[in-house]
PDB file of C-alpha atoms in Angstrom:
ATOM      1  CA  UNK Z   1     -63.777  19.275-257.848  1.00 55.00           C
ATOM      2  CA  UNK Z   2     -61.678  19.126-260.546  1.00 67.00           C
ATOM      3  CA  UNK Z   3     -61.085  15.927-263.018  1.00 68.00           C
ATOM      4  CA  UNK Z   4     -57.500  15.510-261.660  1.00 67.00           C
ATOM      5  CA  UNK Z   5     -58.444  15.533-258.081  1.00 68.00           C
ATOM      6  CA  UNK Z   6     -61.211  12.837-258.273  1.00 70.00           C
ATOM      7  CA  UNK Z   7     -59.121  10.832-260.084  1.00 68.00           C
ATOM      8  CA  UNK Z   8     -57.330  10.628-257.105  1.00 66.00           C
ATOM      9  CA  UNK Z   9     -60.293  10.176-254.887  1.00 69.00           C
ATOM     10  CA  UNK Z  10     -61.511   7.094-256.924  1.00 66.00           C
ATOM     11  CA  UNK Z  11     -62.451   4.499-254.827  1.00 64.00           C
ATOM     12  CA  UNK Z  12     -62.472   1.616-257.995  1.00 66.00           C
ATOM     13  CA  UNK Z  13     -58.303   2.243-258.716  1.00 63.00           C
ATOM     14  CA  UNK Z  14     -55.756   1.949-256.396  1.00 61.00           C
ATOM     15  CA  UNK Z  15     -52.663   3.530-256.002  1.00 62.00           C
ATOM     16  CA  UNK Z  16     -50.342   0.295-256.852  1.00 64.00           C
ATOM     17  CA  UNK Z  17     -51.688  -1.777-259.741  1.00 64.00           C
ATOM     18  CA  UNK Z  18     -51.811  -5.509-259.161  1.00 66.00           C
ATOM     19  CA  UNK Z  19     -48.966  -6.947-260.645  1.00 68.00           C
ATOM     20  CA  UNK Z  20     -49.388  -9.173-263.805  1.00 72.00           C
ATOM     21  CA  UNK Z  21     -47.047 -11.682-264.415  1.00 70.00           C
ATOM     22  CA  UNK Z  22     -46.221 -12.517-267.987  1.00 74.00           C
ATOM     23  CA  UNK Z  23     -45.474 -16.326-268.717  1.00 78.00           C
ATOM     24  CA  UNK Z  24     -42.091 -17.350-269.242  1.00 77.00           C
ATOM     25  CA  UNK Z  25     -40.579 -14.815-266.141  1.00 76.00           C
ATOM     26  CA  UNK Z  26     -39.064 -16.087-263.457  1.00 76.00           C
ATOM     27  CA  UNK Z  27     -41.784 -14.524-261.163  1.00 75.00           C
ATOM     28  CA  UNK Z  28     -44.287 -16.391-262.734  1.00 79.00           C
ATOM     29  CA  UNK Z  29     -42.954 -19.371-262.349  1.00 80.00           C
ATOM     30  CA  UNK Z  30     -42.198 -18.925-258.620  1.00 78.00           C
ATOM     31  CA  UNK Z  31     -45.813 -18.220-258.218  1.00 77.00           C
ATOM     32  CA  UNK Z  32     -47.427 -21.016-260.383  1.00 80.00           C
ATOM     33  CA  UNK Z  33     -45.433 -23.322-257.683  1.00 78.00           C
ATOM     34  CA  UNK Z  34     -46.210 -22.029-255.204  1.00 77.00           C
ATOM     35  CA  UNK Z  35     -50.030 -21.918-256.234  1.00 76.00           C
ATOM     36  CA  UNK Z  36     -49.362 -25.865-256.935  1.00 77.00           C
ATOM     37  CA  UNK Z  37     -47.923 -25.966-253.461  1.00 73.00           C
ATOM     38  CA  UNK Z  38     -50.417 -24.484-251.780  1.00 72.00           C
ATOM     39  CA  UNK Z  39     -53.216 -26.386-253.295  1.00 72.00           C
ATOM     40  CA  UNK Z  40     -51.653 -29.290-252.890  1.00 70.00           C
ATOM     41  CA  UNK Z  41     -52.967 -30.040-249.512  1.00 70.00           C
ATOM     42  CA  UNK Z  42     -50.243 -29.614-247.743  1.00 68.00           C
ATOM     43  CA  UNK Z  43     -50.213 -28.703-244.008  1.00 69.00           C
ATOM     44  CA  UNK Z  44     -48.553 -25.373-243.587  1.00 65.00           C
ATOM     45  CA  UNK Z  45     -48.379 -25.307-240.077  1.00 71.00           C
ATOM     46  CA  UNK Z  46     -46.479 -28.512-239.772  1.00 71.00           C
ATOM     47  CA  UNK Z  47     -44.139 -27.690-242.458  1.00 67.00           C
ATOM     48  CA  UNK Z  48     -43.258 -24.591-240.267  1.00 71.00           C
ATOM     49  CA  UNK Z  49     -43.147 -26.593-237.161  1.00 79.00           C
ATOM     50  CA  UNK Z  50     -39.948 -26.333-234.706  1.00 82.00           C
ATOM     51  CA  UNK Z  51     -37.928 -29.175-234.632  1.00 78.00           C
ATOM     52  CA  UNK Z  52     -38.382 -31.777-231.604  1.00 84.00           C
ATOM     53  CA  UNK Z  53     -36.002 -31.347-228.783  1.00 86.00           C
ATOM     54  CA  UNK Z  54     -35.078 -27.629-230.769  1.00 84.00           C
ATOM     55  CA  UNK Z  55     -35.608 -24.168-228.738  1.00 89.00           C
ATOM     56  CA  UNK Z  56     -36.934 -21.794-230.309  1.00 89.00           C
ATOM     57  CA  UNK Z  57     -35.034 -18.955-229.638  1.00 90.00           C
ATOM     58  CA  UNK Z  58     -32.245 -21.091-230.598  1.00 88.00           C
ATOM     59  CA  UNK Z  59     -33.481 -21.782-233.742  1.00 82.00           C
ATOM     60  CA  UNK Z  60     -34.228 -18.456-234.271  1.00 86.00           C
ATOM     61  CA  UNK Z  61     -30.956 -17.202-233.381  1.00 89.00           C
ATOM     62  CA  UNK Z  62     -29.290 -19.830-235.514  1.00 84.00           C
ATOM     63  CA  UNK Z  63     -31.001 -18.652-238.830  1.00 82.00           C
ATOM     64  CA  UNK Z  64     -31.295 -15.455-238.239  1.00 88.00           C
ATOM     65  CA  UNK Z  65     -26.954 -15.299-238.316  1.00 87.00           C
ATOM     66  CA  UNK Z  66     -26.982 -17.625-240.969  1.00 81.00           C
ATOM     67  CA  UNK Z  67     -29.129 -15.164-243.424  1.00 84.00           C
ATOM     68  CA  UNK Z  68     -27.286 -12.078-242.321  1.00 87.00           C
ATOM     69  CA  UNK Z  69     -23.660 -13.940-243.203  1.00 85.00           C
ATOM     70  CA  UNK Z  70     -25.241 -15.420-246.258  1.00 81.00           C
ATOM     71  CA  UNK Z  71     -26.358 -11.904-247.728  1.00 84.00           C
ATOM     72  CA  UNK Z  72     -23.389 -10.221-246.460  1.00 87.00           C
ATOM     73  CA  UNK Z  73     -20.683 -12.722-248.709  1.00 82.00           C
ATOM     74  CA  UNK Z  74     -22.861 -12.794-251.454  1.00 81.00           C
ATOM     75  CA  UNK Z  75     -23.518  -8.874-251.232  1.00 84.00           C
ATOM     76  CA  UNK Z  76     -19.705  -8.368-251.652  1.00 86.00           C
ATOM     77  CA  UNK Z  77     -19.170 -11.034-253.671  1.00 82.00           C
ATOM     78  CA  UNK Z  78     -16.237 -12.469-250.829  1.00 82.00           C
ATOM     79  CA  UNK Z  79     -17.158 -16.021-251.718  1.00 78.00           C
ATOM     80  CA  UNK Z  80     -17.916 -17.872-255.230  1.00 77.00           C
ATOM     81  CA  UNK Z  81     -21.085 -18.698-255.623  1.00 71.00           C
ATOM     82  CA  UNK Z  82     -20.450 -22.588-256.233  1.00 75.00           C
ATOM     83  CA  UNK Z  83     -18.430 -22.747-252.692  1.00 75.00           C
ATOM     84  CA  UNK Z  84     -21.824 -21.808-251.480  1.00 70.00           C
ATOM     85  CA  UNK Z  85     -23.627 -23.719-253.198  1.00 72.00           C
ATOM     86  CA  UNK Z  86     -23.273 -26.529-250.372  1.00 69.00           C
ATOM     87  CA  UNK Z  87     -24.370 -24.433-247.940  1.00 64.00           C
ATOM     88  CA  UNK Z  88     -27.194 -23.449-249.555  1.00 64.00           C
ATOM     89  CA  UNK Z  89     -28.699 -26.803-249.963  1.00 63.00           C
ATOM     90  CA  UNK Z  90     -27.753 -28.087-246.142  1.00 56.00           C
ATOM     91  CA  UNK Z  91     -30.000 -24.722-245.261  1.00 54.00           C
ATOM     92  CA  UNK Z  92     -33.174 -25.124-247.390  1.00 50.00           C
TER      93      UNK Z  92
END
């Protein structure tokens, strides 16, 4: 076999290096919280949880619109970002 053809074959490398986040980048950030987050002791599953009295596909449906005519104004730029902003915080 040639040398180019086992590189391919290697079973040690992948394909997609594991990303490496520098410090200072916003993606770096995002993950040390979540990290903190996570370690926190936190219960996931309740965080997640459906509200009482909710239905789910309700909930779902409700959301799932919301996202769609979220990234659709700010896609296009039809709305300024601070009249959002409101929204935004009532969702998260």
């Amino acid at each position: 076999m040639s040398l180019a053809l086992k590189q391919v074959f290697n079973k040690v490398m992948t394909f997609r290096r594991k990303r490496k986040f520098e410090s200072g980048m916003q993606c770096f950030e995002l993950r040390k919280k979540a990290q903190a987050s996570l370690n926190a002791g936190l219960d996931l599953k309740q965080a997640v949880q459906l509200p009482h009295g909710e239905d789910l596909s309700d909930w779902a449906h409700v959301n799932t619109c919301y996202k769609h005519f979220y990234y659709f104004v700010t896609e296009f730029n039809l709305i300024d970002h601070k009249e959002l902003e409101p929204l935004v915080r009532n969702y998260d």
